[in-house]
Each structure stands twice: as C-alpha cells, then as structure tokens.
C-alpha positions as YAML, in Angstrom:
chain: A
units: angstrom
residues:
- id: 1
  name: UNK
  ca: [109.80, 146.33, 81.20]
- id: 2
  name: UNK
  ca: [110.83, 143.64, 83.74]
- id: 3
  name: UNK
  ca: [111.10, 140.14, 83.80]
- id: 4
  name: UNK
  ca: [108.21, 139.74, 86.12]
- id: 5
  name: UNK
  ca: [106.10, 141.84, 83.64]
- id: 6
  name: UNK
  ca: [106.94, 138.88, 81.27]
- id: 7
  name: UNK
  ca: [106.30, 136.09, 83.54]
- id: 8
  name: UNK
  ca: [102.90, 137.49, 84.65]
- id: 9
  name: UNK
  ca: [101.72, 137.98, 81.41]
- id: 10
  name: UNK
  ca: [102.46, 134.64, 80.25]
- id: 11
  name: UNK
  ca: [100.68, 133.07, 83.44]
- id: 12
  name: UNK
  ca: [97.74, 134.93, 82.42]
- id: 13
  name: UNK
  ca: [97.66, 134.18, 78.87]
- id: 14
  name: UNK
  ca: [98.28, 130.25, 79.52]
- id: 15
  name: UNK
  ca: [95.38, 130.18, 82.47]
- id: 16
  name: UNK
  ca: [93.02, 132.41, 80.69]
- id: 17
  name: UNK
  ca: [92.14, 133.89, 84.09]
- id: 18
  name: UNK
  ca: [93.70, 137.11, 86.27]
- id: 19
  name: UNK
  ca: [92.36, 134.93, 89.34]
- id: 20
  name: UNK
  ca: [93.71, 131.79, 88.42]
- id: 21
  name: UNK
  ca: [97.05, 133.19, 87.56]
- id: 22
  name: UNK
  ca: [97.27, 135.06, 90.45]
- id: 23
  name: UNK
  ca: [96.21, 132.30, 93.20]
- id: 24
  name: UNK
  ca: [97.56, 129.32, 91.26]
- id: 25
  name: UNK
  ca: [100.71, 130.37, 89.38]
- id: 26
  name: UNK
  ca: [101.80, 133.34, 90.48]
- id: 27
  name: UNK
  ca: [100.87, 133.52, 94.38]
- id: 28
  name: UNK
  ca: [99.95, 137.41, 94.43]
- id: 29
  name: UNK
  ca: [96.70, 139.30, 94.60]
- id: 30
  name: UNK
  ca: [94.48, 139.89, 91.77]
- id: 31
  name: UNK
  ca: [94.54, 143.57, 91.85]
- id: 32
  name: UNK
  ca: [98.34, 143.55, 92.33]
- id: 33
  name: UNK
  ca: [98.43, 141.28, 89.00]
- id: 34
  name: UNK
  ca: [96.10, 143.60, 87.07]
- id: 35
  name: UNK
  ca: [98.13, 146.59, 87.88]
- id: 36
  name: UNK
  ca: [101.31, 144.47, 86.74]
- id: 37
  name: UNK
  ca: [99.52, 143.93, 83.09]
- id: 38
  name: UNK
  ca: [98.41, 147.36, 82.97]
- id: 39
  name: UNK
  ca: [101.72, 148.71, 83.43]
- id: 40
  name: UNK
  ca: [103.05, 146.43, 80.57]
- id: 41
  name: UNK
  ca: [100.47, 147.42, 78.38]
- id: 42
  name: UNK
  ca: [101.11, 150.95, 78.77]
- id: 43
  name: UNK
  ca: [104.81, 150.27, 78.14]
- id: 44
  name: UNK
  ca: [103.97, 148.17, 75.12]
- id: 45
  name: UNK
  ca: [101.70, 150.91, 73.84]
- id: 46
  name: UNK
  ca: [98.80, 148.34, 73.02]
- id: 47
  name: UNK
  ca: [96.15, 146.33, 74.61]
- id: 48
  name: UNK
  ca: [97.53, 142.78, 75.05]
- id: 49
  name: UNK
  ca: [94.56, 141.02, 76.77]
- id: 50
  name: UNK
  ca: [90.72, 141.62, 76.12]
- id: 51
  name: UNK
  ca: [88.77, 141.20, 79.83]
- id: 52
  name: UNK
  ca: [85.33, 139.93, 79.78]
- id: 53
  name: UNK
  ca: [82.97, 138.17, 82.46]
- id: 54
  name: UNK
  ca: [84.15, 134.91, 80.92]
- id: 55
  name: UNK
  ca: [87.87, 135.76, 81.71]
- id: 56
  name: UNK
  ca: [90.66, 137.28, 79.34]
- id: 57
  name: UNK
  ca: [91.49, 136.41, 75.74]
- id: 58
  name: UNK
  ca: [94.82, 137.58, 74.13]
- id: 59
  name: UNK
  ca: [94.50, 140.50, 71.71]
- id: 60
  name: UNK
  ca: [96.07, 140.30, 67.98]
- id: 61
  name: UNK
  ca: [98.83, 142.18, 69.66]
- id: 62
  name: UNK
  ca: [98.67, 139.94, 72.81]
- id: 63
  name: UNK
  ca: [99.37, 136.92, 70.41]
- id: 64
  name: UNK
  ca: [102.06, 138.27, 68.76]
- id: 65
  name: UNK
  ca: [104.06, 139.44, 72.04]
- id: 66
  name: UNK
  ca: [103.26, 136.12, 73.82]
- id: 67
  name: UNK
  ca: [105.78, 134.10, 71.86]
- id: 68
  name: UNK
  ca: [108.46, 136.57, 72.04]
- id: 69
  name: UNK
  ca: [107.87, 136.78, 75.98]
- id: 70
  name: UNK
  ca: [107.98, 132.99, 76.04]
- id: 71
  name: UNK
  ca: [111.38, 132.94, 74.10]
- id: 72
  name: UNK
  ca: [112.83, 135.98, 76.23]
- id: 73
  name: UNK
  ca: [112.15, 134.13, 79.51]
- id: 74
  name: UNK
  ca: [113.52, 130.67, 78.07]
- id: 75
  name: UNK
  ca: [116.70, 132.76, 77.25]
- id: 76
  name: UNK
  ca: [117.03, 133.85, 80.69]
- id: 77
  name: UNK
  ca: [116.32, 130.73, 82.13]
- id: 78
  name: UNK
  ca: [119.01, 129.23, 79.76]
- id: 79
  name: UNK
  ca: [121.71, 131.85, 80.57]
- id: 80
  name: UNK
  ca: [121.18, 131.49, 84.24]
- id: 81
  name: UNK
  ca: [121.76, 127.73, 83.94]
- id: 82
  name: UNK
  ca: [124.89, 128.46, 82.08]
- id: 83
  name: UNK
  ca: [126.18, 130.82, 84.22]
- id: 84
  name: UNK
  ca: [125.51, 128.48, 87.66]
- id: 85
  name: UNK
  ca: [127.28, 125.67, 85.62]
- id: 86
  name: UNK
  ca: [130.20, 127.95, 84.72]
- id: 87
  name: UNK
  ca: [130.75, 128.66, 88.30]
- id: 88
  name: UNK
  ca: [131.20, 125.24, 89.68]
- id: 89
  name: UNK
  ca: [134.13, 122.99, 88.35]
- id: 90
  name: UNK
  ca: [133.13, 120.18, 85.76]
- id: 91
  name: UNK
  ca: [132.40, 116.77, 87.64]
- id: 92
  name: UNK
  ca: [135.21, 114.13, 86.82]
- id: 93
  name: UNK
  ca: [133.41, 111.20, 84.94]
- id: 94
  name: UNK
  ca: [134.73, 107.66, 85.97]
- id: 95
  name: UNK
  ca: [133.92, 105.19, 83.63]
- id: 96
  name: UNK
  ca: [133.14, 101.54, 84.84]
- id: 97
  name: UNK
  ca: [132.81, 98.52, 82.94]
- id: 98
  name: UNK
  ca: [131.22, 95.03, 83.42]
- id: 99
  name: UNK
  ca: [131.26, 91.72, 81.94]
- id: 100
  name: UNK
  ca: [127.73, 91.63, 80.79]
- id: 101
  name: UNK
  ca: [125.88, 90.15, 83.74]
- id: 102
  name: UNK
  ca: [128.17, 90.50, 86.39]
- id: 103
  name: UNK
  ca: [126.83, 94.16, 86.88]
- id: 104
  name: UNK
  ca: [123.92, 92.72, 88.96]
- id: 105
  name: UNK
  ca: [126.45, 91.64, 91.52]
- id: 106
  name: UNK
  ca: [129.51, 94.18, 91.28]
- id: 107
  name: UNK
  ca: [128.07, 97.28, 90.56]
- id: 108
  name: UNK
  ca: [126.36, 97.93, 94.15]
- id: 109
  name: UNK
  ca: [129.72, 97.04, 95.45]
- id: 110
  name: UNK
  ca: [131.56, 99.21, 93.70]
- id: 111
  name: UNK
  ca: [129.15, 102.17, 94.20]
- id: 112
  name: UNK
  ca: [129.73, 101.47, 98.06]
- id: 113
  name: UNK
  ca: [133.82, 101.86, 97.52]
- id: 114
  name: UNK
  ca: [133.05, 105.23, 95.87]
- id: 115
  name: UNK
  ca: [130.28, 106.45, 98.03]
- id: 116
  name: UNK
  ca: [132.23, 109.27, 99.56]
- id: 117
  name: UNK
  ca: [133.16, 110.60, 96.00]
- id: 118
  name: UNK
  ca: [129.76, 110.17, 94.51]
- id: 119
  name: UNK
  ca: [128.90, 113.84, 94.95]
- id: 120
  name: UNK
  ca: [131.95, 115.08, 93.10]
- id: 121
  name: UNK
  ca: [132.01, 112.63, 90.35]
- id: 122
  name: UNK
  ca: [129.56, 111.04, 87.51]
- id: 123
  name: UNK
  ca: [129.87, 107.56, 87.17]
- id: 124
  name: UNK
  ca: [128.71, 105.79, 83.83]
- id: 125
  name: UNK
  ca: [128.36, 102.11, 83.36]
- id: 126
  name: UNK
  ca: [128.40, 100.09, 80.56]
- id: 127
  name: UNK
  ca: [128.55, 96.12, 79.69]
- id: 128
  name: UNK
  ca: [130.42, 93.92, 77.14]
- id: 129
  name: UNK
  ca: [132.14, 91.10, 76.60]
- id: 130
  name: UNK
  ca: [135.43, 90.54, 78.49]
- id: 131
  name: UNK
  ca: [137.81, 91.28, 75.53]
- id: 132
  name: UNK
  ca: [135.77, 94.18, 74.22]
- id: 133
  name: UNK
  ca: [136.07, 95.62, 77.85]
- id: 134
  name: UNK
  ca: [139.97, 95.09, 77.55]
- id: 135
  name: UNK
  ca: [140.41, 97.05, 74.66]
- id: 136
  name: UNK
  ca: [138.14, 99.86, 75.82]
- id: 137
  name: UNK
  ca: [140.37, 100.00, 78.81]
- id: 138
  name: UNK
  ca: [143.70, 99.87, 77.02]
- id: 139
  name: UNK
  ca: [142.29, 102.79, 74.46]
- id: 140
  name: UNK
  ca: [141.43, 105.00, 77.51]
- id: 141
  name: UNK
  ca: [137.51, 104.82, 77.01]
- id: 142
  name: UNK
  ca: [137.01, 102.92, 80.40]
- id: 143
  name: UNK
  ca: [138.71, 103.69, 83.80]
- id: 144
  name: UNK
  ca: [138.11, 100.11, 85.58]
- id: 145
  name: UNK
  ca: [136.37, 97.17, 84.36]
- id: 146
  name: UNK
  ca: [135.31, 93.71, 85.95]
- id: 147
  name: UNK
  ca: [136.35, 91.19, 83.39]
- id: 148
  name: UNK
  ca: [138.95, 88.13, 82.55]
- id: 149
  name: UNK
  ca: [142.43, 88.82, 82.87]
- id: 150
  name: UNK
  ca: [142.70, 89.18, 78.81]
- id: 151
  name: UNK
  ca: [146.13, 88.29, 77.43]
- id: 152
  name: UNK
  ca: [147.52, 90.75, 75.02]
- id: 153
  name: UNK
  ca: [146.78, 94.07, 76.70]
- id: 154
  name: UNK
  ca: [148.91, 96.46, 78.28]
- id: 155
  name: UNK
  ca: [146.76, 96.54, 81.24]
- id: 156
  name: UNK
  ca: [146.87, 95.37, 85.27]
- id: 157
  name: UNK
  ca: [144.75, 93.26, 86.82]
- id: 158
  name: UNK
  ca: [143.48, 92.36, 90.47]
- id: 159
  name: UNK
  ca: [141.56, 88.98, 90.86]
- id: 160
  name: UNK
  ca: [138.38, 89.93, 93.07]
- id: 161
  name: UNK
  ca: [136.66, 86.34, 92.47]
- id: 162
  name: UNK
  ca: [137.21, 82.67, 91.46]
- id: 163
  name: UNK
  ca: [134.07, 81.73, 89.75]
- id: 164
  name: UNK
  ca: [133.08, 77.77, 89.54]
- id: 165
  name: UNK
  ca: [132.04, 76.45, 86.56]
- id: 166
  name: UNK
  ca: [128.59, 75.00, 86.23]
- id: 167
  name: UNK
  ca: [126.77, 72.81, 83.48]
- id: 168
  name: UNK
  ca: [124.13, 74.51, 81.44]
- id: 169
  name: UNK
  ca: [121.63, 72.07, 79.81]
- id: 170
  name: UNK
  ca: [117.98, 72.04, 78.22]
- id: 171
  name: UNK
  ca: [115.49, 72.20, 80.98]
- id: 172
  name: UNK
  ca: [114.23, 68.78, 80.08]
- id: 173
  name: UNK
  ca: [117.52, 66.74, 79.65]
- id: 174
  name: UNK
  ca: [117.83, 63.41, 81.14]
- id: 175
  name: UNK
  ca: [120.82, 64.61, 83.30]
- id: 176
  name: UNK
  ca: [118.91, 67.34, 85.00]
- id: 177
  name: UNK
  ca: [117.41, 64.49, 87.51]
- id: 178
  name: UNK
  ca: [121.12, 64.29, 88.91]
- id: 179
  name: UNK
  ca: [122.14, 66.88, 91.86]
- id: 180
  name: UNK
  ca: [125.41, 67.13, 90.12]
- id: 181
  name: UNK
  ca: [127.45, 66.24, 86.76]
- id: 182
  name: UNK
  ca: [130.42, 64.12, 86.91]
- id: 183
  name: UNK
  ca: [132.66, 64.20, 84.25]
- id: 184
  name: UNK
  ca: [131.84, 60.82, 82.72]
- id: 185
  name: UNK
  ca: [128.61, 62.29, 82.19]
- id: 186
  name: UNK
  ca: [129.54, 64.14, 79.26]
- id: 187
  name: UNK
  ca: [130.43, 61.21, 77.00]
- id: 188
  name: UNK
  ca: [128.16, 61.05, 74.15]
- id: 189
  name: UNK
  ca: [126.66, 64.62, 74.60]
- id: 190
  name: UNK
  ca: [126.76, 67.27, 72.48]
- id: 191
  name: UNK
  ca: [129.23, 69.41, 73.82]
- id: 192
  name: UNK
  ca: [129.31, 73.51, 73.44]
- id: 193
  name: UNK
  ca: [132.81, 75.13, 74.05]
- id: 194
  name: UNK
  ca: [134.16, 78.54, 74.24]
- id: 195
  name: UNK
  ca: [135.30, 79.97, 70.85]
- id: 196
  name: UNK
  ca: [138.76, 81.37, 70.27]
- id: 197
  name: UNK
  ca: [137.37, 84.85, 71.20]
- id: 198
  name: UNK
  ca: [136.48, 83.73, 74.73]
- id: 199
  name: UNK
  ca: [140.31, 83.41, 75.23]
- id: 200
  name: UNK
  ca: [140.32, 82.96, 79.29]
- id: 201
  name: UNK
  ca: [137.15, 80.61, 79.65]
- id: 202
  name: UNK
  ca: [138.39, 78.44, 76.74]
- id: 203
  name: UNK
  ca: [141.81, 77.83, 78.26]
- id: 204
  name: UNK
  ca: [139.98, 77.03, 81.61]
- id: 205
  name: UNK
  ca: [137.45, 74.42, 79.84]
- id: 206
  name: UNK
  ca: [140.08, 72.91, 78.24]
- id: 207
  name: UNK
  ca: [142.31, 72.17, 80.94]
- id: 208
  name: UNK
  ca: [139.54, 70.94, 82.91]
- id: 209
  name: UNK
  ca: [138.57, 68.28, 80.18]
- id: 210
  name: UNK
  ca: [142.34, 67.30, 79.84]
- id: 211
  name: UNK
  ca: [142.77, 66.99, 83.51]
- id: 212
  name: UNK
  ca: [139.59, 64.63, 83.65]
- id: 213
  name: UNK
  ca: [140.88, 62.61, 80.49]
- id: 214
  name: UNK
  ca: [137.93, 63.21, 78.73]
- id: 215
  name: UNK
  ca: [137.68, 62.57, 74.83]
- id: 216
  name: UNK
  ca: [135.49, 65.34, 73.81]
- id: 217
  name: UNK
  ca: [135.23, 66.84, 70.57]
- id: 218
  name: UNK
  ca: [133.18, 70.12, 70.88]
- id: 219
  name: UNK
  ca: [130.42, 70.66, 68.23]
- id: 220
  name: UNK
  ca: [130.19, 74.27, 68.98]
- id: 221
  name: UNK
  ca: [132.30, 77.29, 70.00]
- id: 222
  name: UNK
  ca: [130.24, 80.44, 71.51]
- id: 223
  name: UNK
  ca: [131.90, 83.62, 72.28]
- id: 224
  name: UNK
  ca: [129.43, 84.60, 75.39]
- id: 225
  name: UNK
  ca: [126.96, 83.53, 77.73]
- id: 226
  name: UNK
  ca: [123.88, 84.63, 75.29]
- id: 227
  name: UNK
  ca: [125.11, 82.29, 72.46]
- id: 228
  name: UNK
  ca: [125.65, 79.50, 74.97]
- id: 229
  name: UNK
  ca: [122.40, 79.36, 76.33]
- id: 230
  name: UNK
  ca: [120.84, 79.73, 73.01]
- id: 231
  name: UNK
  ca: [122.91, 76.77, 71.54]
- id: 232
  name: UNK
  ca: [122.23, 74.76, 74.65]
- id: 233
  name: UNK
  ca: [118.34, 74.97, 74.48]
- id: 234
  name: UNK
  ca: [118.39, 74.55, 70.49]
- id: 235
  name: UNK
  ca: [120.62, 71.94, 70.00]
- id: 236
  name: UNK
  ca: [120.01, 70.04, 73.39]
- id: 237
  name: UNK
  ca: [123.72, 70.10, 74.03]
- id: 238
  name: UNK
  ca: [125.73, 70.78, 77.36]
- id: 239
  name: UNK
  ca: [128.17, 73.80, 78.20]
- id: 240
  name: UNK
  ca: [130.37, 74.70, 81.12]
- id: 241
  name: UNK
  ca: [129.97, 78.30, 82.05]
- id: 242
  name: UNK
  ca: [130.69, 80.63, 85.19]
- id: 243
  name: UNK
  ca: [128.22, 80.04, 88.04]
- id: 244
  name: UNK
  ca: [127.01, 83.94, 87.55]
- id: 245
  name: UNK
  ca: [125.06, 82.39, 84.54]
- id: 246
  name: UNK
  ca: [122.55, 80.78, 86.92]
- id: 247
  name: UNK
  ca: [120.98, 84.47, 87.15]
- id: 248
  name: UNK
  ca: [120.42, 84.95, 83.67]
- id: 249
  name: UNK
  ca: [119.13, 81.60, 82.43]
- id: 250
  name: UNK
  ca: [115.73, 81.29, 80.53]
- id: 251
  name: UNK
  ca: [113.20, 78.89, 81.15]
- id: 252
  name: UNK
  ca: [114.53, 76.45, 78.72]
- id: 253
  name: UNK
  ca: [118.13, 76.14, 80.31]
- id: 254
  name: UNK
  ca: [118.94, 75.02, 83.58]
- id: 255
  name: UNK
  ca: [122.32, 74.43, 85.59]
- id: 256
  name: UNK
  ca: [124.08, 71.75, 87.62]
- id: 257
  name: UNK
  ca: [126.91, 72.13, 89.79]
- id: 258
  name: UNK
  ca: [130.01, 69.65, 88.80]
- id: 259
  name: UNK
  ca: [130.99, 67.02, 90.85]
- id: 260
  name: UNK
  ca: [134.31, 66.58, 92.44]
- id: 261
  name: UNK
  ca: [137.16, 68.97, 91.75]
- id: 262
  name: UNK
  ca: [135.51, 72.07, 90.33]
- id: 263
  name: UNK
  ca: [137.35, 74.20, 87.84]
- id: 264
  name: UNK
  ca: [137.43, 78.15, 88.78]
- id: 265
  name: UNK
  ca: [137.70, 80.98, 86.32]
- id: 266
  name: UNK
  ca: [138.93, 84.47, 87.94]
- id: 267
  name: UNK
  ca: [137.06, 87.61, 87.72]
- id: 268
  name: UNK
  ca: [139.35, 90.44, 88.03]
- id: 269
  name: UNK
  ca: [139.31, 94.27, 87.88]
- id: 270
  name: UNK
  ca: [141.29, 95.49, 85.30]
- id: 271
  name: UNK
  ca: [142.76, 99.08, 84.60]
- id: 272
  name: UNK
  ca: [145.59, 100.85, 82.67]
- id: 273
  name: UNK
  ca: [148.51, 101.56, 84.53]
- id: 274
  name: UNK
  ca: [148.82, 104.96, 82.61]
- id: 275
  name: UNK
  ca: [145.46, 106.13, 84.10]
- id: 276
  name: UNK
  ca: [146.23, 108.99, 86.22]
- id: 277
  name: UNK
  ca: [142.38, 109.44, 87.76]
- id: 278
  name: UNK
  ca: [142.13, 110.29, 91.52]
- id: 279
  name: UNK
  ca: [139.20, 108.16, 91.49]
- id: 280
  name: UNK
  ca: [140.85, 105.31, 90.29]
- id: 281
  name: UNK
  ca: [143.58, 105.54, 92.58]
- id: 282
  name: UNK
  ca: [141.12, 105.73, 95.28]
- id: 283
  name: UNK
  ca: [139.19, 102.31, 94.12]
- id: 284
  name: UNK
  ca: [142.20, 100.66, 93.78]
- id: 285
  name: UNK
  ca: [143.33, 101.47, 97.53]
- id: 286
  name: UNK
  ca: [139.94, 99.89, 98.67]
- id: 287
  name: UNK
  ca: [139.75, 96.98, 96.15]
- id: 288
  name: UNK
  ca: [140.46, 94.62, 98.98]
- id: 289
  name: UNK
  ca: [137.22, 95.39, 100.35]
- id: 290
  name: UNK
  ca: [135.88, 93.67, 96.92]
- id: 291
  name: UNK
  ca: [137.86, 90.35, 97.15]
- id: 292
  name: UNK
  ca: [136.52, 90.15, 100.83]
- id: 293
  name: UNK
  ca: [132.79, 90.72, 100.11]
- id: 294
  name: UNK
  ca: [133.16, 87.92, 97.28]
- id: 295
  name: UNK
  ca: [134.44, 85.60, 99.90]
- id: 296
  name: UNK
  ca: [131.33, 86.37, 102.36]
- id: 297
  name: UNK
  ca: [128.64, 86.13, 99.58]
...
C-alpha cells in the first residue's frame, strides 16, 4: 500500500465521484484512478466503495478505513513539515516596542532599516506606555523600543526626534477659535497634567509652566494619552501632550499649537547595552537614518 492509494481513496470519498476526483482533485484519468482503487481494495481485502449510476458511496469497510486514511495522511504531512523546519536554522526573533501611537510613524521606518534582514528574522511588534517599554528592555523581553529616555533603568538611549507639545481641548471649547494658544490662556482653565508615572512628560510640562511664570495647579494627573483625551472631553479641561496625539484624537477633542517658544519632548530608541543581538547591532549602525527621516517629515 502506498501513500498515493490513500490520497486517491480520500479524494473519491470526499467528492463522491470517480470522475470528479480524477479530473478536479487528482488530475489523472478515470480508468487509472479506478485501477488504483481496485488495487487498494485488493490489498485491504474488502470493498471500500459501492459503485452505481449515481456515483460511488462508501461501504461499511470504506467508512471505517476513511478516518484512518485521513489520519495517516495528516501524520505524513506533519512529519514532512517537521523535517523541513529541522533542516533550516531557526529564525532569530527581533522584538520591537513602540510608545503607543508612535508605531504609525516609526514602524515603517524601522522596517526599512531592517529590509535586508527581513528574510532571515522574525520581527515582533508591541506597543505600551514608555515606563513599561523601558522595563521590558531591561528584562530582555524587547530588543529595541521607541520611547522616552526613562530614568532609573540601565539602558542606552539615542534621540531620534524632538516632538513639540500641543494643547488638547474639547472640540467646542471657546479657545478653539484661536490659531494658537498663549501661556496666559491657561489662566482660569481646568488643567490636566502628567502623573508621576509619566516622569519625562511631567518634567517637560512643569519646566514649561515654570519658564512661563504661570500659576497653575493641575486638577488631574494622567499616565497616558488615552487617559488625557478622556479627561479633556469629560472635564472640559486643557492638557499639554506631544504632537503625535493629533493622529489619535476622537471627534470630541481637538488640538492647537502653542504660541511663542514651544517646549519639546524627546523620542528616543532605547536598548540594553548587554544585548548582543546581531540584528540590534545592525539597526544601531543605521540609526542616524531615523533622525534624518524625522527631520524631513
């Protein structure tokens, strides 16, 4: 008994027709297929198919044989795939992380840097808050991430962009009539600031408030952009957030640029210096292209 006998029998059983199985599934002649089925039945020692003018039907022996034939073919296919995988070296995984929302801009640029290596590696992509990305880098769960230069982690950072801060406000707020927002426009408004978890953003915002000489007491603190947008809409407050927020705003929230000297927050690529990945080394050797692409956008 050969594998082709099993494949021929399963094809006939599933189509219910020698003609259809021969022409559509097996691409052979019907007489040849009939001979193969007879040879199989001779070896089994029992008729497997009942032939009539309406086509073919499985006999009791055929029904019993079909499940085992399918299992045998499935096991052969699995064995073949396992052998093929074993004959090839496993692909290296390169794990990329992105501060949520930045993958829209930076993932295509990162993939261009890795284009020559893509046939040889598997790239995984995840998005998260910046402190969580830094923690994942430190624990070896990520190879490289686009994030803030988070303090308190034994990581190296390279700045790839300086993002201006913009003002978020409800879409029907009176200040939406302005082309830009002046520091004094914050007076009397509910102000939504970054929480202690968003360490880097909080420091930039507090530095701007102090530089402007504003007397602002934040009413709310947020860990991330999603929370900021929700509070802006629900409290009708104002928030300072990095400019990438403009790509993610719901209809209830709009943005306006700041007038005058605009504070910026750095976006960096972070990695562990103890990571010996050859793909990471290649990526870092071309990292200057990332900063150049940001300057052109």
